[in-house]
PDB file of C-alpha atoms in Angstrom:
ATOM      1  CA  MET U   5      -0.045  -0.190   0.192  1.00  0.00           C
ATOM      2  CA  SER U   6       1.377   3.296  -0.791  1.00  0.00           C
ATOM      3  CA  ASN U   7       1.572   6.206   1.450  1.00  0.00           C
ATOM      4  CA  PRO U   8      -0.646   9.359   0.486  1.00  0.00           C
ATOM      5  CA  THR U   9       1.000  12.877  -0.288  1.00  0.00           C
ATOM      6  CA  THR U  10       0.852  15.095   2.643  1.00  0.00           C
ATOM      7  CA  ILE U  11       1.514  18.885   1.904  1.00  0.00           C
ATOM      8  CA  SER U  12       2.139  20.895   5.058  1.00  0.00           C
ATOM      9  CA  GLY U  13       3.649  24.558   5.722  1.00  0.00           C
ATOM     10  CA  MET U  14       6.455  25.105   7.842  1.00  0.00           C
ATOM     11  CA  LEU U  15       6.326  27.502  10.710  1.00  0.00           C
ATOM     12  CA  ASP U  16       8.901  30.091   9.307  1.00  0.00           C
ATOM     13  CA  ALA U  17       8.103  33.409   9.006  1.00  0.00           C
ATOM     14  CA  LYS U  18      11.630  34.653   7.600  1.00  0.00           C
ATOM     15  CA  GLY U  19      11.324  36.917   4.377  1.00  0.00           C
ATOM     16  CA  LEU U  20       7.603  37.571   4.670  1.00  0.00           C
ATOM     17  CA  LYS U  21       5.508  40.821   4.790  1.00  0.00           C
ATOM     18  CA  ILE U  22       2.620  40.769   7.167  1.00  0.00           C
ATOM     19  CA  ALA U  23      -0.145  43.378   7.972  1.00  0.00           C
ATOM     20  CA  ILE U  24      -1.838  43.136  11.390  1.00  0.00           C
ATOM     21  CA  LEU U  25      -5.233  44.714  11.470  1.00  0.00           C
ATOM     22  CA  ALA U  26      -6.230  45.776  14.976  1.00  0.00           C
ATOM     23  CA  THR U  27      -9.473  47.406  15.958  1.00  0.00           C
ATOM     24  CA  ARG U  28      -9.530  50.032  18.577  1.00  0.00           C
ATOM     25  CA  PHE U  29     -12.763  49.214  19.864  1.00  0.00           C
ATOM     26  CA  ASN U  30     -12.470  46.949  23.096  1.00  0.00           C
ATOM     27  CA  ASP U  31      -8.530  47.904  22.863  1.00  0.00           C
ATOM     28  CA  PHE U  32      -7.917  46.551  26.194  1.00  0.00           C
ATOM     29  CA  ILE U  33      -8.618  43.080  24.593  1.00  0.00           C
ATOM     30  CA  VAL U  34      -7.178  43.680  21.062  1.00  0.00           C
ATOM     31  CA  ASP U  35      -3.819  44.964  22.322  1.00  0.00           C
ATOM     32  CA  ARG U  36      -3.384  41.600  24.103  1.00  0.00           C
ATOM     33  CA  LEU U  37      -4.244  39.848  20.828  1.00  0.00           C
ATOM     34  CA  THR U  38      -1.969  42.170  18.749  1.00  0.00           C
ATOM     35  CA  GLY U  39       0.932  41.549  21.630  1.00  0.00           C
ATOM     36  CA  GLY U  40       0.541  37.660  21.214  1.00  0.00           C
ATOM     37  CA  ALA U  41       0.363  37.764  17.568  1.00  0.00           C
ATOM     38  CA  LEU U  42       3.354  40.236  17.281  1.00  0.00           C
ATOM     39  CA  ASP U  43       5.430  37.851  19.768  1.00  0.00           C
ATOM     40  CA  TYR U  44       4.525  34.408  17.734  1.00  0.00           C
ATOM     41  CA  LEU U  45       5.614  36.092  14.366  1.00  0.00           C
ATOM     42  CA  GLU U  46       8.840  37.303  15.659  1.00  0.00           C
ATOM     43  CA  ARG U  47       9.636  34.310  17.378  1.00  0.00           C
ATOM     44  CA  HIS U  48       9.017  32.252  14.190  1.00  0.00           C
ATOM     45  CA  GLY U  49      11.686  34.550  12.461  1.00  0.00           C
ATOM     46  CA  LEU U  50       9.565  37.628  10.994  1.00  0.00           C
ATOM     47  CA  ASP U  51      11.685  40.637  11.086  1.00  0.00           C
ATOM     48  CA  ALA U  52       9.859  43.313  12.994  1.00  0.00           C
ATOM     49  CA  LYS U  53      10.426  46.050  10.064  1.00  0.00           C
ATOM     50  CA  ASN U  54       8.428  43.567   7.921  1.00  0.00           C
ATOM     51  CA  ILE U  55       5.383  43.916  10.151  1.00  0.00           C
ATOM     52  CA  THR U  56       2.615  46.598   9.249  1.00  0.00           C
ATOM     53  CA  ILE U  57       0.064  47.319  12.287  1.00  0.00           C
ATOM     54  CA  VAL U  58      -3.127  49.126  10.800  1.00  0.00           C
ATOM     55  CA  ARG U  59      -5.424  50.425  13.419  1.00  0.00           C
ATOM     56  CA  ILE U  60      -9.066  50.759  12.356  1.00  0.00           C
ATOM     57  CA  PRO U  61     -12.180  51.646  14.256  1.00  0.00           C
ATOM     58  CA  GLY U  62     -13.951  48.414  14.739  1.00  0.00           C
ATOM     59  CA  ALA U  63     -14.873  45.070  13.496  1.00  0.00           C
ATOM     60  CA  PHE U  64     -17.585  46.258  10.629  1.00  0.00           C
ATOM     61  CA  GLU U  65     -14.815  48.048   8.973  1.00  0.00           C
ATOM     62  CA  MET U  66     -12.219  44.796   8.932  1.00  0.00           C
ATOM     63  CA  PRO U  67     -13.349  43.444   5.372  1.00  0.00           C
ATOM     64  CA  LEU U  68     -12.830  46.517   3.577  1.00  0.00           C
ATOM     65  CA  VAL U  69      -9.337  47.398   5.225  1.00  0.00           C
ATOM     66  CA  CYS U  70      -8.502  43.742   4.634  1.00  0.00           C
ATOM     67  CA  GLN U  71      -9.332  44.092   0.903  1.00  0.00           C
ATOM     68  CA  LYS U  72      -7.294  47.250   0.342  1.00  0.00           C
ATOM     69  CA  LEU U  73      -4.376  45.469   2.144  1.00  0.00           C
ATOM     70  CA  ALA U  74      -4.721  42.293  -0.021  1.00  0.00           C
ATOM     71  CA  ALA U  75      -5.307  44.160  -3.212  1.00  0.00           C
ATOM     72  CA  SER U  76      -2.178  46.307  -2.678  1.00  0.00           C
ATOM     73  CA  GLY U  77      -0.053  42.901  -3.166  1.00  0.00           C
ATOM     74  CA  LYS U  78       2.384  44.149  -0.485  1.00  0.00           C
ATOM     75  CA  TYR U  79       1.629  41.314   1.896  1.00  0.00           C
ATOM     76  CA  ASP U  80       1.961  37.569   2.090  1.00  0.00           C
ATOM     77  CA  GLY U  81      -0.882  37.321   4.681  1.00  0.00           C
ATOM     78  CA  ILE U  82      -2.939  39.558   7.123  1.00  0.00           C
ATOM     79  CA  VAL U  83      -3.777  38.896  10.786  1.00  0.00           C
ATOM     80  CA  ALA U  84      -7.181  40.309  11.648  1.00  0.00           C
ATOM     81  CA  LEU U  85      -7.716  41.051  15.323  1.00  0.00           C
ATOM     82  CA  GLY U  86     -10.682  42.508  16.948  1.00  0.00           C
ATOM     83  CA  ALA U  87     -13.414  41.788  19.532  1.00  0.00           C
ATOM     84  CA  VAL U  88     -17.058  42.271  19.838  1.00  0.00           C
ATOM     85  CA  ILE U  89     -18.861  41.523  22.956  1.00  0.00           C
ATOM     86  CA  ARG U  90     -22.694  40.750  22.936  1.00  0.00           C
ATOM     87  CA  GLY U  91     -24.806  43.785  24.267  1.00  0.00           C
ATOM     88  CA  ALA U  92     -28.539  43.770  24.844  1.00  0.00           C
ATOM     89  CA  THR U  93     -29.307  44.474  21.168  1.00  0.00           C
ATOM     90  CA  PRO U  94     -28.964  42.569  17.809  1.00  0.00           C
ATOM     91  CA  HIS U  95     -26.161  44.859  16.638  1.00  0.00           C
ATOM     92  CA  PHE U  96     -23.500  42.133  17.806  1.00  0.00           C
ATOM     93  CA  ASP U  97     -25.062  39.700  15.406  1.00  0.00           C
ATOM     94  CA  TYR U  98     -25.049  42.005  12.527  1.00  0.00           C
ATOM     95  CA  VAL U  99     -21.334  43.223  13.122  1.00  0.00           C
ATOM     96  CA  CYS U 100     -19.936  39.818  13.638  1.00  0.00           C
ATOM     97  CA  ASN U 101     -21.811  38.119  10.650  1.00  0.00           C
ATOM     98  CA  GLU U 102     -20.787  40.860   8.312  1.00  0.00           C
ATOM     99  CA  ALA U 103     -17.424  40.889   9.357  1.00  0.00           C
ATOM    100  CA  SER U 104     -16.664  37.210   9.330  1.00  0.00           C
ATOM    101  CA  LYS U 105     -18.383  37.160   5.838  1.00  0.00           C
ATOM    102  CA  GLY U 106     -16.518  40.189   4.336  1.00  0.00           C
ATOM    103  CA  ILE U 107     -13.066  38.636   5.933  1.00  0.00           C
ATOM    104  CA  ALA U 108     -13.616  35.018   4.365  1.00  0.00           C
ATOM    105  CA  GLN U 109     -14.537  36.839   1.088  1.00  0.00           C
ATOM    106  CA  VAL U 110     -11.330  38.821   0.679  1.00  0.00           C
ATOM    107  CA  MET U 111      -9.431  35.705   1.342  1.00  0.00           C
ATOM    108  CA  LEU U 112     -10.860  33.891  -1.537  1.00  0.00           C
ATOM    109  CA  GLN U 113     -10.953  36.961  -3.764  1.00  0.00           C
ATOM    110  CA  TYR U 114      -7.326  37.729  -3.527  1.00  0.00           C
ATOM    111  CA  LYS U 115      -5.957  34.608  -2.456  1.00  0.00           C
ATOM    112  CA  THR U 116      -4.544  36.122   0.509  1.00  0.00           C
ATOM    113  CA  PRO U 117      -4.122  33.896   3.955  1.00  0.00           C
ATOM    114  CA  ILE U 118      -6.210  36.091   6.572  1.00  0.00           C
ATOM    115  CA  GLY U 119      -5.605  34.789  10.100  1.00  0.00           C
ATOM    116  CA  PHE U 120      -9.153  35.221  11.495  1.00  0.00           C
ATOM    117  CA  GLY U 121      -8.710  36.721  15.081  1.00  0.00           C
ATOM    118  CA  LEU U 122     -12.011  38.276  15.455  1.00  0.00           C
ATOM    119  CA  LEU U 123     -13.259  37.306  18.869  1.00  0.00           C
ATOM    120  CA  THR U 124     -17.315  37.175  19.276  1.00  0.00           C
ATOM    121  CA  CYS U 125     -18.001  36.865  22.872  1.00  0.00           C
ATOM    122  CA  ASP U 126     -20.901  36.783  25.180  1.00  0.00           C
ATOM    123  CA  SER U 127     -19.215  38.641  27.908  1.00  0.00           C
ATOM    124  CA  ILE U 128     -16.105  40.548  28.761  1.00  0.00           C
ATOM    125  CA  GLU U 129     -14.869  37.465  30.919  1.00  0.00           C
ATOM    126  CA  GLN U 130     -14.876  35.392  27.861  1.00  0.00           C
ATOM    127  CA  ALA U 131     -13.025  37.822  25.613  1.00  0.00           C
ATOM    128  CA  ILE U 132     -10.148  38.071  28.452  1.00  0.00           C
ATOM    129  CA  GLU U 133     -10.048  34.280  28.652  1.00  0.00           C
ATOM    130  CA  ARG U 134      -9.406  34.126  25.124  1.00  0.00           C
ATOM    131  CA  ALA U 135      -6.821  37.189  25.158  1.00  0.00           C
ATOM    132  CA  GLY U 136      -4.131  35.401  27.027  1.00  0.00           C
ATOM    133  CA  SER U 137      -5.793  33.728  30.018  1.00  0.00           C
ATOM    134  CA  LYS U 138      -7.449  30.330  30.327  1.00  0.00           C
ATOM    135  CA  GLY U 139      -8.375  30.132  26.955  1.00  0.00           C
ATOM    136  CA  GLY U 140      -4.898  30.882  25.274  1.00  0.00           C
ATOM    137  CA  ASN U 141      -4.301  33.892  23.092  1.00  0.00           C
ATOM    138  CA  LYS U 142      -6.670  33.887  19.881  1.00  0.00           C
ATOM    139  CA  GLY U 143      -3.963  36.552  18.403  1.00  0.00           C
ATOM    140  CA  VAL U 144      -1.398  33.757  18.590  1.00  0.00           C
ATOM    141  CA  GLU U 145      -3.632  31.218  16.905  1.00  0.00           C
ATOM    142  CA  ALA U 146      -4.739  33.622  14.181  1.00  0.00           C
ATOM    143  CA  ALA U 147      -1.054  34.263  13.542  1.00  0.00           C
ATOM    144  CA  ALA U 148      -0.137  30.594  13.332  1.00  0.00           C
ATOM    145  CA  ALA U 149      -2.909  29.774  11.076  1.00  0.00           C
ATOM    146  CA  MET U 150      -2.095  32.506   8.563  1.00  0.00           C
ATOM    147  CA  LEU U 151       1.542  31.509   8.856  1.00  0.00           C
ATOM    148  CA  GLU U 152       0.959  27.940   8.174  1.00  0.00           C
ATOM    149  CA  THR U 153      -1.555  28.729   5.300  1.00  0.00           C
ATOM    150  CA  ILE U 154       1.050  30.928   3.600  1.00  0.00           C
ATOM    151  CA  ARG U 155       3.753  28.232   3.535  1.00  0.00           C
ATOM    152  CA  VAL U 156       1.362  25.544   2.412  1.00  0.00           C
ATOM    153  CA  LEU U 157       0.177  27.547  -0.457  1.00  0.00           C
ATOM    154  CA  LYS U 158       4.065  28.353  -1.288  1.00  0.00           C
ATOM    155  CA  VAL U 159       4.824  24.615  -1.231  1.00  0.00           C
ATOM    156  CA  ASN U 160       1.722  23.676  -3.301  1.00  0.00           C
ATOM    157  CA  ARG U 161       2.609  26.586  -5.947  1.00  0.00           C
ATOM    158  CA  THR U 162       6.090  25.263  -6.075  1.00  0.00           C
ATOM    159  CA  GLN U 163       5.006  21.614  -6.595  1.00  0.00           C
ATOM    160  CA  SER U 164       2.574  22.923  -9.164  1.00  0.00           C
ATOM    161  CA  ARG U 165       5.388  24.526 -11.033  1.00  0.00           C
ATOM    162  CA  ARG U 166       7.339  21.338 -11.127  1.00  0.00           C
ATOM    163  CA  THR U 167       4.477  19.495 -12.352  1.00  0.00           C
ATOM    164  CA  CYS U 168       4.062  21.876 -15.353  1.00  0.00           C
ATOM    165  CA  ASP U 169       7.688  22.275 -15.784  1.00  0.00           C
ATOM    166  CA  ASN U 170       7.881  18.292 -15.671  1.00  0.00           C
ATOM    167  CA  SER U 171       4.645  18.050 -18.219  1.00  0.00           C
ATOM    168  CA  ALA U 172       6.520  20.701 -20.528  1.00  0.00           C
ATOM    169  CA  PHE U 173       9.720  18.799 -20.305  1.00  0.00           C
ATOM    170  CA  GLN U 174       7.823  15.591 -21.266  1.00  0.00           C
ATOM    171  CA  ILE U 175       6.376  17.161 -24.232  1.00  0.00           C
ATOM    172  CA  LEU U 176       9.609  18.614 -25.223  1.00  0.00           C
ATOM    173  CA  ILE U 177      11.196  15.192 -24.895  1.00  0.00           C
ATOM    174  CA  GLN U 178       8.316  13.584 -27.097  1.00  0.00           C
ATOM    175  CA  ARG U 179       8.727  16.325 -29.535  1.00  0.00           C
ATOM    176  CA  LEU U 180      12.466  15.918 -29.987  1.00  0.00           C
ATOM    177  CA  HIS U 181      11.888  11.957 -30.295  1.00  0.00           C
ATOM    178  CA  CYS U 182       9.525  12.736 -33.327  1.00  0.00           C
ATOM    179  CA  TYR U 183      11.613  15.008 -35.146  1.00  0.00           C
ATOM    180  CA  LEU U 184      14.802  12.659 -34.266  1.00  0.00           C
ATOM    181  CA  SER U 185      12.880   9.900 -35.756  1.00  0.00           C
ATOM    182  CA  LEU U 186      11.679  12.061 -38.786  1.00  0.00           C
ATOM    183  CA  ILE U 187      15.405  13.165 -39.333  1.00  0.00           C
ATOM    184  CA  LEU U 188      16.599   9.429 -39.160  1.00  0.00           C
ATOM    185  CA  CYS U 189      13.787   8.291 -41.520  1.00  0.00           C
ATOM    186  CA  TYR U 190      14.403  10.825 -43.808  1.00  0.00           C
ATOM    187  CA  ASN U 191      18.166  10.048 -44.071  1.00  0.00           C
ATOM    188  CA  CYS U 192      17.336   6.290 -44.780  1.00  0.00           C
TER     189      CYS U 192
END
């Protein structure tokens, strides 16, 4: 039985250019997410000069700014960080749904990995737990997911190029073989 091919991304951030998009709303939470993402990326080899932090008002603006960053072509990936905490009105649902959908659309449209670090919590306590206490730091997790996705896509592109190169090489060999056969037959 043959082994399946496994494609996985190395967690190496050297040479990449990354944008971190961080909301100002609930900044006491978002600052902890941002700190976690920065620490993670730097520990995995990303030079601080290759990191751009973009501060925006809130989660609803995230898709538009992600789109502008991805469209610029300057960044290998984006880490989108924010925190929306449920209140007494349905505003929470609208903001969370539109931000999530918009960020996913940008990632698919521009083929730019985006680490999704938008906390959608029912309480301040839940947000604190996910920003570096009991629940870990979701900024770290978003940065890790983005980094691994970048590397998987780069491995996949390299393998696709090799496959294309091998296919082109095989066609070239076949054509040369035909030409040589014709030349040999002509000389007969």
